[in-house]
Every structure is written in structure tokens, then in C-alpha cells.
Coordinates of C-alpha atoms in Angstrom, one line a residue:
Chain M
D1 CA -9.9 6.2 1.8
T2 CA -8.6 2.9 2.8
G3 CA -5.0 3.6 3.7
V4 CA -2.1 6.0 4.2
S5 CA -1.3 7.7 0.9
Q6 CA 2.1 9.1 0.0
N7 CA 3.3 11.0 -3.1
P8 CA 5.3 11.1 -5.1
R9 CA 6.2 7.4 -5.0
H10 CA 9.6 8.1 -6.6
K11 CA 11.7 11.1 -6.9
I12 CA 15.1 11.6 -8.5
T13 CA 16.8 14.8 -7.8
K14 CA 20.2 16.4 -8.2
R15 CA 22.3 17.1 -5.2
G16 CA 21.6 20.4 -3.7
Q17 CA 18.0 20.6 -4.8
N18 CA 15.0 20.7 -2.4
V19 CA 12.4 18.0 -2.4
T20 CA 9.0 17.7 -0.6
F21 CA 7.0 14.6 0.1
R22 CA 3.4 14.5 1.1
C23 CA 1.5 12.1 3.3
D24 CA -2.3 11.8 3.7
P25 CA -3.1 9.6 6.8
I26 CA -6.1 7.5 7.4
S27 CA -8.9 10.0 7.9
E28 CA -9.7 9.5 11.6
H29 CA -6.1 9.0 12.7
N30 CA -4.7 12.0 14.6
R31 CA -1.1 10.6 15.0
L32 CA 1.2 10.8 12.0
Y33 CA 4.8 9.5 11.8
W34 CA 7.7 9.8 9.4
Y35 CA 10.4 7.1 9.1
R36 CA 13.3 6.7 6.8
Q37 CA 14.5 3.3 5.5
T38 CA 17.7 2.5 3.7
L39 CA 18.5 -0.7 1.9
G40 CA 18.9 -3.7 4.2
Q41 CA 17.8 -1.8 7.3
G42 CA 14.6 -1.5 9.2
P43 CA 12.8 1.8 9.3
E44 CA 14.2 4.6 11.5
F45 CA 12.0 7.0 13.3
L46 CA 12.2 10.7 12.2
T47 CA 9.3 12.5 13.8
Y48 CA 5.7 12.3 14.8
F49 CA 2.7 14.6 15.1
Q50 CA -0.4 14.4 17.2
N51 CA -2.9 16.6 15.3
E52 CA -0.9 19.6 14.2
A53 CA 1.6 19.4 17.1
Q54 CA 5.1 18.0 16.4
L55 CA 5.7 16.0 19.6
E56 CA 9.1 14.4 19.0
K57 CA 12.0 14.7 16.5
S58 CA 14.8 12.3 16.1
R59 CA 18.4 13.5 16.1
L60 CA 18.4 12.0 12.6
L61 CA 16.3 15.0 11.5
S62 CA 19.0 17.5 10.7
D63 CA 18.2 21.2 10.2
R64 CA 17.9 20.4 6.5
F65 CA 14.8 18.4 7.2
S66 CA 11.5 20.0 8.2
A67 CA 8.1 18.4 8.7
E68 CA 4.8 20.1 9.0
R69 CA 1.2 19.2 9.6
P70 CA -0.5 22.6 9.5
K71 CA -4.2 21.6 9.8
G72 CA -3.7 18.3 11.6
S73 CA -4.6 16.3 8.4
F74 CA -1.9 15.8 5.7
S75 CA 1.8 16.3 6.4
T76 CA 4.8 17.3 4.3
L77 CA 8.4 16.4 4.7
E78 CA 10.8 18.8 3.1
I79 CA 14.5 18.1 2.6
Q80 CA 16.6 21.1 1.7
R81 CA 20.0 21.0 -0.1
T82 CA 19.7 17.3 -0.6
E83 CA 22.8 15.1 -0.2
Q84 CA 23.5 11.7 -1.6
G85 CA 23.2 10.3 1.9
D86 CA 19.6 11.4 1.9
S87 CA 18.8 8.7 -0.7
A88 CA 16.3 6.4 1.0
M89 CA 12.7 5.4 1.2
Y90 CA 10.6 7.8 3.4
L91 CA 7.7 6.1 5.0
C92 CA 4.7 7.8 6.5
A93 CA 2.4 6.0 9.1
S94 CA -0.7 7.0 11.0
S95 CA -2.6 5.7 14.1
L96 CA -5.0 6.6 16.8
P97 CA -3.1 7.9 19.9
R98 CA -3.7 5.2 22.4
A99 CA -1.3 2.3 23.1
G100 CA -2.4 -0.8 21.4
N101 CA -3.6 0.9 18.3
T102 CA -2.3 -0.4 15.0
I103 CA 0.2 1.8 13.3
Y104 CA -0.5 1.7 9.5
F105 CA 2.2 2.5 7.0
G106 CA 2.0 4.0 3.5
E107 CA 3.7 2.7 0.4
G108 CA 6.7 5.0 0.9
S109 CA 8.4 7.6 -1.2
W110 CA 11.7 6.6 -2.8
L111 CA 14.3 9.4 -3.0
T112 CA 17.4 9.1 -5.2
V113 CA 19.9 11.9 -5.0
V114 CA 22.3 12.0 -7.9
Chain H
S1 CA 17.9 3.2 23.5
Q2 CA 16.1 0.0 22.7
E3 CA 17.6 -2.4 20.1
L4 CA 15.9 -5.3 18.4
E5 CA 17.8 -8.2 17.0
Q6 CA 16.1 -10.5 14.5
S7 CA 17.2 -14.0 13.7
P8 CA 17.8 -15.4 11.2
Q9 CA 18.7 -12.5 9.0
S10 CA 17.6 -14.5 6.0
L11 CA 15.9 -17.8 5.4
I12 CA 15.2 -20.0 2.4
V13 CA 12.5 -22.7 2.9
Q14 CA 10.8 -25.1 0.6
E15 CA 7.1 -24.6 0.0
G16 CA 5.0 -26.4 2.6
K17 CA 7.7 -26.2 5.4
N18 CA 7.2 -24.5 8.7
L19 CA 9.5 -21.7 9.9
T20 CA 10.1 -19.4 12.9
I21 CA 11.5 -15.9 13.1
N22 CA 12.7 -14.5 16.4
C23 CA 12.9 -10.9 17.6
T24 CA 14.8 -10.2 20.8
S25 CA 14.8 -6.9 22.6
S26 CA 17.5 -5.2 24.7
K27 CA 14.9 -3.7 26.9
T28 CA 11.4 -4.5 28.2
L29 CA 8.8 -5.1 25.5
Y30 CA 5.7 -3.0 26.0
G31 CA 4.2 -3.5 22.6
L32 CA 5.6 -5.6 19.8
Y33 CA 4.5 -5.2 16.2
W34 CA 5.1 -7.5 13.3
Y35 CA 5.1 -6.2 9.7
K36 CA 5.7 -7.7 6.3
Q37 CA 7.4 -5.8 3.5
K38 CA 7.9 -6.5 -0.2
Y39 CA 11.0 -5.0 -1.7
G40 CA 10.5 -1.4 -2.5
E41 CA 7.0 -1.2 -0.9
G42 CA 5.5 -0.1 2.3
L43 CA 4.9 -2.2 5.5
I44 CA 1.9 -4.4 5.8
F45 CA 0.7 -4.8 9.4
L46 CA 0.5 -8.5 10.5
M47 CA 0.0 -8.5 14.3
M48 CA 0.5 -6.6 17.5
L49 CA 1.2 -8.2 20.9
Q50 CA 1.0 -6.4 24.2
K51 CA 0.9 -8.8 27.1
G52 CA 3.4 -11.4 28.2
G53 CA 2.3 -14.8 27.0
E54 CA 0.0 -13.4 24.4
E55 CA -0.4 -15.3 21.2
K56 CA -2.2 -14.3 18.1
S57 CA -2.9 -16.0 14.8
H58 CA -3.9 -14.9 11.4
E59 CA -4.3 -17.5 8.7
K60 CA -1.1 -19.5 8.8
I61 CA 0.9 -17.0 10.8
T62 CA 1.2 -17.1 14.6
A63 CA 3.0 -14.6 16.8
K64 CA 3.9 -15.0 20.5
L65 CA 5.3 -12.7 23.1
D66 CA 7.6 -13.9 25.9
E67 CA 7.9 -10.9 28.2
K68 CA 10.4 -12.5 30.5
K69 CA 12.8 -13.3 27.7
Q70 CA 12.0 -9.9 26.0
Q71 CA 11.4 -11.9 22.9
S72 CA 8.8 -12.5 20.3
S73 CA 8.5 -15.2 17.7
L74 CA 6.7 -15.4 14.4
H75 CA 5.8 -18.8 13.1
I76 CA 4.6 -19.7 9.7
T77 CA 2.9 -23.0 9.1
A78 CA 3.0 -24.7 5.7
S79 CA 4.8 -21.8 3.9
Q80 CA 3.6 -20.6 0.5
P81 CA 5.3 -18.4 -2.1
S82 CA 3.0 -15.6 -1.0
H83 CA 4.8 -15.6 2.3
A84 CA 8.0 -14.4 0.7
G85 CA 9.2 -11.0 1.8
I86 CA 10.9 -9.2 4.6
Y87 CA 9.5 -9.6 8.1
L88 CA 10.1 -6.7 10.5
C89 CA 9.5 -6.5 14.2
G90 CA 8.9 -3.1 15.8
A91 CA 8.7 -2.3 19.5
D92 CA 7.0 0.5 21.5
P93 CA 9.6 2.1 23.8
K94 CA 7.2 3.0 26.6
A95 CA 4.2 1.5 28.2
G96 CA 0.9 3.1 27.2
T97 CA 2.2 5.5 24.6
A98 CA 2.2 4.2 21.1
S99 CA 4.5 7.0 20.2
K100 CA 7.2 5.6 17.9
L101 CA 8.6 2.2 17.0
T102 CA 12.1 0.9 17.0
F103 CA 12.6 -1.7 14.3
G104 CA 14.8 -4.7 13.8
T105 CA 16.8 -5.0 10.6
G106 CA 14.4 -7.6 9.2
T107 CA 14.4 -11.3 8.2
R108 CA 14.3 -12.0 4.5
L109 CA 12.2 -15.0 3.6
Q110 CA 12.4 -16.9 0.3
V111 CA 10.0 -19.7 -0.4
T112 CA 11.1 -22.1 -3.1
L113 CA 8.8 -24.4 -5.1

């Protein structure tokens, strides 16, 4: 394993449907982050975990969004009742917990809500 | 909350020319990350700076951190087509945490032949 893995890479869904994205971090990294990026913007922080504990959630993470990391390894991000405004790239990243450690990003999962 | 402003927003340079991208923060910079992104793809880590006055280089890319000015610069020497992409700066909001990053909106670089 050489990097952060995300799947699916692309998802097209109808408005109102639920979608789930999966992230597998670099194996020894106990911090895992989710970001959202829309066209022409930088990534925006959504939430992060240290091991299985969700330590912080952005106000961008509405009640339709839920993220889990049940065993402190992979994580899932679920979006319920998708809306067209949810269309974006969802990026996962991982790192070791100390300041100064590199935060590595995955290739992202594109979501298009039609 | 911390905001990062990148300049210029976009840049077109001829192959072989040098260029500089700036990232200015509204608050104290504790850790500053530079990433490169190709359209539709993930972020590729370039460099991370922590201390004022710190300078790091990798191949033809050099990044500097000016703590007093709350600013970082990324300099590319003798640009090549492979340097084309979106350059993003991201900042750590607190000292000693590495919790989450706030990003700028990016600088889009095109390198012409």
C-alpha cells in the first residue's frame, strides 16, 4: 500500500438517493480527514478522525452527512437524500497525529447529482 | 477563522521561465503546506514549512515561509510543461496540532512551449 485509496472514483446519482464513499488511509496513519472540493475552489474541511474517534466536524457537515471509522482503519462518508449542491469532489487524507507530519491525500471521489 | 489568499489566481508562462506564487494568511502561520493538483485528481504533496525563515527545495521548486508577513512563496525555476497544474497552499490553524488545513483557492499554472 503506497497511498490513500478512495472508491468509487466517480459516482452519478439521482437527487434524493443515498451515496457512500470509502477511504483506505496509509496503513500506519491513525488520522483520517474528509474534505470537499468544488470547481475553482480549494478543498474545504469536513471532518477528521483519530483512530476511531471523530474529533471535529465542520458546520458544512449537515445532518445528511455522516462519517464513520469503526475500527480505526478505513472510513466511510455517507450522504443521504442527495441534493444537486452536493455535487463535488470528496477528498480523503491521512497522516500521523503530530504537528509537522505530512498530510497525504487520495485521488478523490467525484459525485454528480442529477 | 483563518483565510488564505493566493496570488496570482492564474499564470501562463513560457517554458524555461521562472515564476513565483504567493500565499498570504489572515492569521499567524503555524504550518504551511504546498500541494499540486491536476484537474480532477487528488492533491500531491510538495513541501511543508513550519518555522519562520524556513526554506525548502525539491528539484526546481523552492518554498519559503515569512512568519512576520504571514506569507509563503513558491518559486519554480526554469518551468517545464510538467509543472502545469493547480498549486494550493494549506495552513494549520493551531500550533502543534496538525488537525485540519484551511486552503487557498489555488493558482492555475499553464506552461507554454
